[in-house]
mmCIF file of C-alpha atoms in Angstrom:
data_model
loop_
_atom_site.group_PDB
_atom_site.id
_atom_site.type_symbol
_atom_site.label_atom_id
_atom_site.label_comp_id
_atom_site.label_asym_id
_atom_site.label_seq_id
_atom_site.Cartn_x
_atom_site.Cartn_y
_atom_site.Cartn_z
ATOM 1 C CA UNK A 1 -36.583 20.200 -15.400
ATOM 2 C CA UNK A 2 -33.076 18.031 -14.448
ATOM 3 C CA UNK A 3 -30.309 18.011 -17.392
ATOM 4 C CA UNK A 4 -31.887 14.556 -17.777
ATOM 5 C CA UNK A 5 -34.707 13.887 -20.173
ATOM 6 C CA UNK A 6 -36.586 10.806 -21.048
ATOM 7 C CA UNK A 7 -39.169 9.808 -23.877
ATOM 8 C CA UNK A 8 -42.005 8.983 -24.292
ATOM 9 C CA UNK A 9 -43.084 9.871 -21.049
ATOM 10 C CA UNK A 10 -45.812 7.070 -21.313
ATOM 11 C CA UNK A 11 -46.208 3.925 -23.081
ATOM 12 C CA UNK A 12 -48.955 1.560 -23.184
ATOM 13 C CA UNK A 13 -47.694 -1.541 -25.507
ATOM 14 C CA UNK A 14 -49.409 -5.221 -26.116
ATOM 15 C CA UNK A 15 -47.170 -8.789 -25.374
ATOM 16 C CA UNK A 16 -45.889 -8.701 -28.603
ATOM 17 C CA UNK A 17 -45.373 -5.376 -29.517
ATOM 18 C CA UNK A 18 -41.352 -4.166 -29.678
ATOM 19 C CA UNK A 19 -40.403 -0.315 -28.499
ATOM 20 C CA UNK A 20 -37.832 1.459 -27.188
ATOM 21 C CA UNK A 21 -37.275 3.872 -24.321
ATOM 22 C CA UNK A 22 -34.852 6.752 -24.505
ATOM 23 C CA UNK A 23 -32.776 8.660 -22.294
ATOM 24 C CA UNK A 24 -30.427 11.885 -22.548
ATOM 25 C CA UNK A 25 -28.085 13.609 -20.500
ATOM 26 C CA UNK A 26 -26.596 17.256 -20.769
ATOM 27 C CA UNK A 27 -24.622 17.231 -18.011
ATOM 28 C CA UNK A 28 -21.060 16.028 -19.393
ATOM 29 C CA UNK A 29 -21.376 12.720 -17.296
ATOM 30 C CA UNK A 30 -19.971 9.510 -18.137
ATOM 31 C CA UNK A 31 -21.883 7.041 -16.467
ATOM 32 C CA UNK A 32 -25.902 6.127 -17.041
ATOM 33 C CA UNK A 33 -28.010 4.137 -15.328
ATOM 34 C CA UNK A 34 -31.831 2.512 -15.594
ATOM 35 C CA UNK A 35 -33.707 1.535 -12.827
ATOM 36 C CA UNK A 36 -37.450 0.254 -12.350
ATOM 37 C CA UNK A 37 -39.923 1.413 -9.792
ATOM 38 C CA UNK A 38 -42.802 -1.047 -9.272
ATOM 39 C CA UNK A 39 -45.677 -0.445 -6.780
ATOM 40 C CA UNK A 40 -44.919 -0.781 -3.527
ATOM 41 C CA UNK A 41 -41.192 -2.248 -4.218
ATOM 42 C CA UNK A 42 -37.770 0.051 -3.769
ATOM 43 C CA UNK A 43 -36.144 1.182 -7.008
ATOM 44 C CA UNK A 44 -34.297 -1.519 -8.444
ATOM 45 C CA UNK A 45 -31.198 -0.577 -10.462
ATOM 46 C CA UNK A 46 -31.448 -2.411 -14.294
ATOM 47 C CA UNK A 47 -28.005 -1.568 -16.029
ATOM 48 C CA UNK A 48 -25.091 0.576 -15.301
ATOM 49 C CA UNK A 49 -23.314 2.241 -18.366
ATOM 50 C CA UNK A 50 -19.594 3.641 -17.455
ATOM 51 C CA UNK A 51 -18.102 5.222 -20.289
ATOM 52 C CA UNK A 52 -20.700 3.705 -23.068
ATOM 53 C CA UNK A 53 -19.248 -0.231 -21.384
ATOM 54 C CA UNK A 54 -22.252 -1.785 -19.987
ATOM 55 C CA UNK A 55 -20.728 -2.319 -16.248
ATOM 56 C CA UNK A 56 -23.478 -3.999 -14.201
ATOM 57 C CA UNK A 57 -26.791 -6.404 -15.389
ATOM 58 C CA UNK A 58 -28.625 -7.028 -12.109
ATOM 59 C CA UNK A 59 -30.283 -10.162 -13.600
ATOM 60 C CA UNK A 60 -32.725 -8.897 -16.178
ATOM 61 C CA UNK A 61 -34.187 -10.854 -18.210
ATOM 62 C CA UNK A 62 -33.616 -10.585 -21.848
ATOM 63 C CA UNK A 63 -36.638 -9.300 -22.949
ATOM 64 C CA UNK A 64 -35.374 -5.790 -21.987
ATOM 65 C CA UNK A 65 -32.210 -4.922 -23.951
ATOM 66 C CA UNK A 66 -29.966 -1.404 -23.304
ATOM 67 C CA UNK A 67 -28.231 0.073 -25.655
ATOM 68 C CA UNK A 68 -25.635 2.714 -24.602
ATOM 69 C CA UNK A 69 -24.279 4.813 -28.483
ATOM 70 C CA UNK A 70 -22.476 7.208 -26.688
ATOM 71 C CA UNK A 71 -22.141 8.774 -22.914
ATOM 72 C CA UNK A 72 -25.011 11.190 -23.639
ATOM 73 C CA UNK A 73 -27.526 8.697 -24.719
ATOM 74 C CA UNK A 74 -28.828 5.276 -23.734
ATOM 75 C CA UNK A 75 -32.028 3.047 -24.419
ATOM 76 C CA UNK A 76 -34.002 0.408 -23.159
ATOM 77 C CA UNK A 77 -35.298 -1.758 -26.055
ATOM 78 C CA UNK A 78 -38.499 -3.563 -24.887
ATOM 79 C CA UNK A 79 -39.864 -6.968 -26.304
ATOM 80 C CA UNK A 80 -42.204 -9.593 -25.387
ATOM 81 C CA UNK A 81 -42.713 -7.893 -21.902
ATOM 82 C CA UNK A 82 -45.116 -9.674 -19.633
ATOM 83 C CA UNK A 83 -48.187 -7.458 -17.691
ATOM 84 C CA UNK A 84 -45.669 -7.489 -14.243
ATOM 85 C CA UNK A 85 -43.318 -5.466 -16.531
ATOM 86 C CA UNK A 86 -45.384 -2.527 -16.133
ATOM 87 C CA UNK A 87 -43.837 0.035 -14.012
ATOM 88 C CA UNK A 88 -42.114 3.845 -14.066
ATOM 89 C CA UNK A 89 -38.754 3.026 -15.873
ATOM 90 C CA UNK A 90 -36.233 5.411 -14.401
ATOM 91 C CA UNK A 91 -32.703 6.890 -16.054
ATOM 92 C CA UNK A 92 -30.273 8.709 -13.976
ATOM 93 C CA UNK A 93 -26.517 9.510 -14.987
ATOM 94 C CA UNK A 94 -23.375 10.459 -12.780
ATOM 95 C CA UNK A 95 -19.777 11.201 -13.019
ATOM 96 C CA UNK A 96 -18.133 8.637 -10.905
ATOM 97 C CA UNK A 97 -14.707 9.271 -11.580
ATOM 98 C CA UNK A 98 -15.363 12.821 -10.272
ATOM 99 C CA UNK A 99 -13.840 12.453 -6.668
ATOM 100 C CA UNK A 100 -15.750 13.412 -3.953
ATOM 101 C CA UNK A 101 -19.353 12.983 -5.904
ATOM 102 C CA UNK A 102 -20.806 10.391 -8.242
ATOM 103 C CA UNK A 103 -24.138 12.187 -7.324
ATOM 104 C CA UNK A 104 -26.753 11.024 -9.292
ATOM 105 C CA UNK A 105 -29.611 13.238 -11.158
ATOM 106 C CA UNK A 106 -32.775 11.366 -12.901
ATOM 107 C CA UNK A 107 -35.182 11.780 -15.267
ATOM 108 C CA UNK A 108 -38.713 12.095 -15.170
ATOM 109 C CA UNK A 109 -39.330 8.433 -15.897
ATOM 110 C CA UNK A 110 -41.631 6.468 -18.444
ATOM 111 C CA UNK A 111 -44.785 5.308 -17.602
ATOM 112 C CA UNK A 112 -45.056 1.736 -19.100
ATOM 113 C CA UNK A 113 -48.282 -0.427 -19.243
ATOM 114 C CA UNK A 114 -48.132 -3.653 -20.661
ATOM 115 C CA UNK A 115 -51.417 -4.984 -21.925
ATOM 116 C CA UNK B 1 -26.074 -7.297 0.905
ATOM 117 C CA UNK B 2 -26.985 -3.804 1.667
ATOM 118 C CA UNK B 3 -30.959 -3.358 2.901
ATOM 119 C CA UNK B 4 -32.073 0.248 3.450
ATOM 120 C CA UNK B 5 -35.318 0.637 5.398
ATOM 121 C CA UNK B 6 -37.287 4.146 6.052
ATOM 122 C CA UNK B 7 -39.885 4.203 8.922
ATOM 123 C CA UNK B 8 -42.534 5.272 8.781
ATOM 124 C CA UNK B 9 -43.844 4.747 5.190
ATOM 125 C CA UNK B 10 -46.128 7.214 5.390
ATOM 126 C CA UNK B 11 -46.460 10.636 7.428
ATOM 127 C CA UNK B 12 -48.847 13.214 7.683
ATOM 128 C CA UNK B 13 -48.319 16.768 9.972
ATOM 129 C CA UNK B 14 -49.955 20.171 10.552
ATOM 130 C CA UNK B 15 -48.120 23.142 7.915
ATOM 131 C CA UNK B 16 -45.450 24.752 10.069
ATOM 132 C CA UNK B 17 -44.326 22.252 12.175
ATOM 133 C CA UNK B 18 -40.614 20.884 12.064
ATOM 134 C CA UNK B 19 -40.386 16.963 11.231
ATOM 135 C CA UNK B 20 -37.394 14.428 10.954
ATOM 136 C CA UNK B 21 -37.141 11.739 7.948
ATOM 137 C CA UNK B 22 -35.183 8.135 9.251
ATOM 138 C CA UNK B 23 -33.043 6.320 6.746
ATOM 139 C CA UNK B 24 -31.047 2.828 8.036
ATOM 140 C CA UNK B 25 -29.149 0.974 6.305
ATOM 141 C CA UNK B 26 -27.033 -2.494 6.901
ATOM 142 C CA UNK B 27 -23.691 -1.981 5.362
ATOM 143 C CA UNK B 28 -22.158 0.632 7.335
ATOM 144 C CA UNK B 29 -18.989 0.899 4.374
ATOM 145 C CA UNK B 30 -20.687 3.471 2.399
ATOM 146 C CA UNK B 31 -19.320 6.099 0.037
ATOM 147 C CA UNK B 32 -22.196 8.305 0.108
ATOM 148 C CA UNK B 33 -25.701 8.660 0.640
ATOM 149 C CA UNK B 34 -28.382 10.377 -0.790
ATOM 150 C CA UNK B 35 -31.942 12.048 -0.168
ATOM 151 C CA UNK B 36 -34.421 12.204 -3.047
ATOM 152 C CA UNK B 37 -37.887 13.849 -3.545
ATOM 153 C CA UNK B 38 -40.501 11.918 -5.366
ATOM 154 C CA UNK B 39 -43.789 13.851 -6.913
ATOM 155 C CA UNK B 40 -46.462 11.479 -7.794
ATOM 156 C CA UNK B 41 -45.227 9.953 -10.877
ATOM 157 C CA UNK B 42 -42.582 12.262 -11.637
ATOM 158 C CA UNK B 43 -38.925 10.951 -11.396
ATOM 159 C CA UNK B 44 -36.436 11.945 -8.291
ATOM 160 C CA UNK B 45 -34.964 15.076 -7.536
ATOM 161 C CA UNK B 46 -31.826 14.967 -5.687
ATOM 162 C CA UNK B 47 -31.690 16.676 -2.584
ATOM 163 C CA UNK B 48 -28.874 16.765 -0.741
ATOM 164 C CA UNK B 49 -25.870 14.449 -0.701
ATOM 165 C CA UNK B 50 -23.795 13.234 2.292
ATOM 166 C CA UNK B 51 -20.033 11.861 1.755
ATOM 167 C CA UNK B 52 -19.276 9.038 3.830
ATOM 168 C CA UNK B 53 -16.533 11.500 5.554
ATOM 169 C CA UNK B 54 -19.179 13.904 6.173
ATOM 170 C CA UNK B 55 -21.841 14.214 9.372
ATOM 171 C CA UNK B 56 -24.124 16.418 7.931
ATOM 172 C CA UNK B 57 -25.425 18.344 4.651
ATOM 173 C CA UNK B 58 -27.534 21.565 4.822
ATOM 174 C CA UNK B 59 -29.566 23.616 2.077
ATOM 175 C CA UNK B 60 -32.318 25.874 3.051
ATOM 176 C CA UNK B 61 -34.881 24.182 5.035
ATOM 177 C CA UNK B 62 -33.066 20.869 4.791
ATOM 178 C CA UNK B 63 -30.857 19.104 6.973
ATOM 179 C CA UNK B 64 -29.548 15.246 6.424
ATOM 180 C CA UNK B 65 -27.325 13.929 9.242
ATOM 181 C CA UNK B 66 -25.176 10.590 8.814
ATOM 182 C CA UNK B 67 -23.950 8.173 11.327
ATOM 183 C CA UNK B 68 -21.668 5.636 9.588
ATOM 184 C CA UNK B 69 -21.550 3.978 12.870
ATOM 185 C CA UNK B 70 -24.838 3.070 14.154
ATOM 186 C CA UNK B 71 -26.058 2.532 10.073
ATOM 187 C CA UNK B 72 -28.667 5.884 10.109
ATOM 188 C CA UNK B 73 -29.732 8.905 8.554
ATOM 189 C CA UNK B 74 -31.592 11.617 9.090
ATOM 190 C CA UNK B 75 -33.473 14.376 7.050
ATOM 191 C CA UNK B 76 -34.899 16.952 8.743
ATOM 192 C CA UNK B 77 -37.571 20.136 7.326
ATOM 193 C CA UNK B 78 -38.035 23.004 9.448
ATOM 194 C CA UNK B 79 -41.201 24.672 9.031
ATOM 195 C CA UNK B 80 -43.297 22.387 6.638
ATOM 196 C CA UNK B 81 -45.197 23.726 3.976
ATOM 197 C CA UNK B 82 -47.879 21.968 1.847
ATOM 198 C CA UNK B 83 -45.482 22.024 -1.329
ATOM 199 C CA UNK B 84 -42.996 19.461 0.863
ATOM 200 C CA UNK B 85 -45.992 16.958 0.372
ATOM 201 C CA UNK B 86 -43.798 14.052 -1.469
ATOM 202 C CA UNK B 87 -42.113 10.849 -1.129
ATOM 203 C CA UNK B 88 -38.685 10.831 0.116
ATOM 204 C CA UNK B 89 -36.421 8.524 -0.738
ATOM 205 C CA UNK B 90 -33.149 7.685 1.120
ATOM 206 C CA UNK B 91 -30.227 5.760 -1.034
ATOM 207 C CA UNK B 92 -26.936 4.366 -0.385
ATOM 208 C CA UNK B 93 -23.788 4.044 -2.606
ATOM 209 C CA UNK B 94 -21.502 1.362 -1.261
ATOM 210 C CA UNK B 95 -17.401 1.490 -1.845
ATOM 211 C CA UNK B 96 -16.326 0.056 -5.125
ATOM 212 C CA UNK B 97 -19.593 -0.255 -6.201
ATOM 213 C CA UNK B 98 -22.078 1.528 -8.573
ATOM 214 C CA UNK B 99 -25.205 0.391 -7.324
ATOM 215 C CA UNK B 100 -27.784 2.753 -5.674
ATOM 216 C CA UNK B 101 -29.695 0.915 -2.665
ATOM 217 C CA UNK B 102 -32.844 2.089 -2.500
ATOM 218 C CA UNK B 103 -35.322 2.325 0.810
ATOM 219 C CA UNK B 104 -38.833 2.014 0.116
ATOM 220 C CA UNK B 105 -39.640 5.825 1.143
ATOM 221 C CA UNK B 106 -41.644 8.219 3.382
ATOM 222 C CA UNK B 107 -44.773 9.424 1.726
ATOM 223 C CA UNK B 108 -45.001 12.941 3.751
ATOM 224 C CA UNK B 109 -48.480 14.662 3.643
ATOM 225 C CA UNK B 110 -48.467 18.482 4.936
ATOM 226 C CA UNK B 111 -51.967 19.703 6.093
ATOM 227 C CA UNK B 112 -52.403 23.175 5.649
#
């Protein structure tokens, strides 16, 4: 088990149903990240958290919605997702102002399936 | 914009035998690079991590070389065993930037 730990570990949710994905680090860093991993498609990085300031959006659309309370926690609040949504959802944190690292360690993911 | 690629995307060899892992990528202004391990739908597990500065990273059975230069990367496992049977994952971290680039992965099968 990483210091990194994500729940639910799977979620099946309807079109219109609202939920929210959580993450948690233990390792003292101040960066998080979520990322998606469809089939067959390379991880694609969602939002970058530095220091609880949301740093990057890499064009998602506004159904999905981060929310970042401190440097030890972040979640992904989900609404109105569409069937192509469905996908492991990924959370990884780092320490990028650590020099010589900014290695990144990940959860185990959620499993999402959108009916 | 940084592409990583890993060929093949899948692999399959005989317990015992020693294999090598290939990671490219475009942008050869790096700041580090990183090998994952990927159980079936379990999240990553970080296994070794190369600064740019650096040509090579070792722990146990694993080796990942880095050639800034010609854009590649290599992981290799000496003496395979069944439990290696995962997908590896190669990622890049440009300069200035906090964006992982993903490749697409190796899915390495180990018959016993």
């Amino acid at each position: 088990e990483t210091g990194v730990t994500q729940t639910p570990r799977h979620l099946v949710m309807g079109m219109t149903n609202k939920k929210s994905l959580k993450c948690e680090q233990h390792l003292g860093h101040n960066a998080m990240y979520w990322y998606k991993q469809s089939a067959k498609k390379p991880l694609e990085l969602m939002f970058v958290y530095n220091f609880k300031e949301q740093t990057e959006n890499n064009s998602v659309p506004s159904r999905f919605s981060p929310e970042c309370p401190n440097s030890s926690h972040l979640f992904l609040h989900l609404h109105t997702l569409q069937p192509e949504d469905s996908a492991l959802y990924l959370c990884a944190s780092s320490h990028p102002g650590l020099a010589g690292d900014n290695e990144q360690f990940f959860g185990p993911g959620t499993r999402l399936t959108v009916l | 914009k940084q592409e990583v690629t890993q060929i093949p995307a899948a692999l399959s060899v005989p317990e015992g035998e020693n294999l090598v892992l290939n990671c490219s990528f475009t942008d050869s202004a790096i700041y580090n690079l990183q090998w994952f391990r990927q159980d079936p739908g379990k999240g990553l597990t970080s296994l070794l991590l190369i600064q740019s500065s650096q040509r090579e990273q070792t722990s146990g059975r694993l080796n990942a070389s880095l050639d800034k230069s010609s854009g590649r990367s290599t992981l290799y496992i000496a003496a395979s065993q069944p439990g290696d049977s995962a997908t590896y994952l190669c990622a890049v971290l440009l300069f200035g930037n906090e964006k992982l680039t993903f490749g697409t992965g190796t899915r390495l099968t180990i018959i016993p």
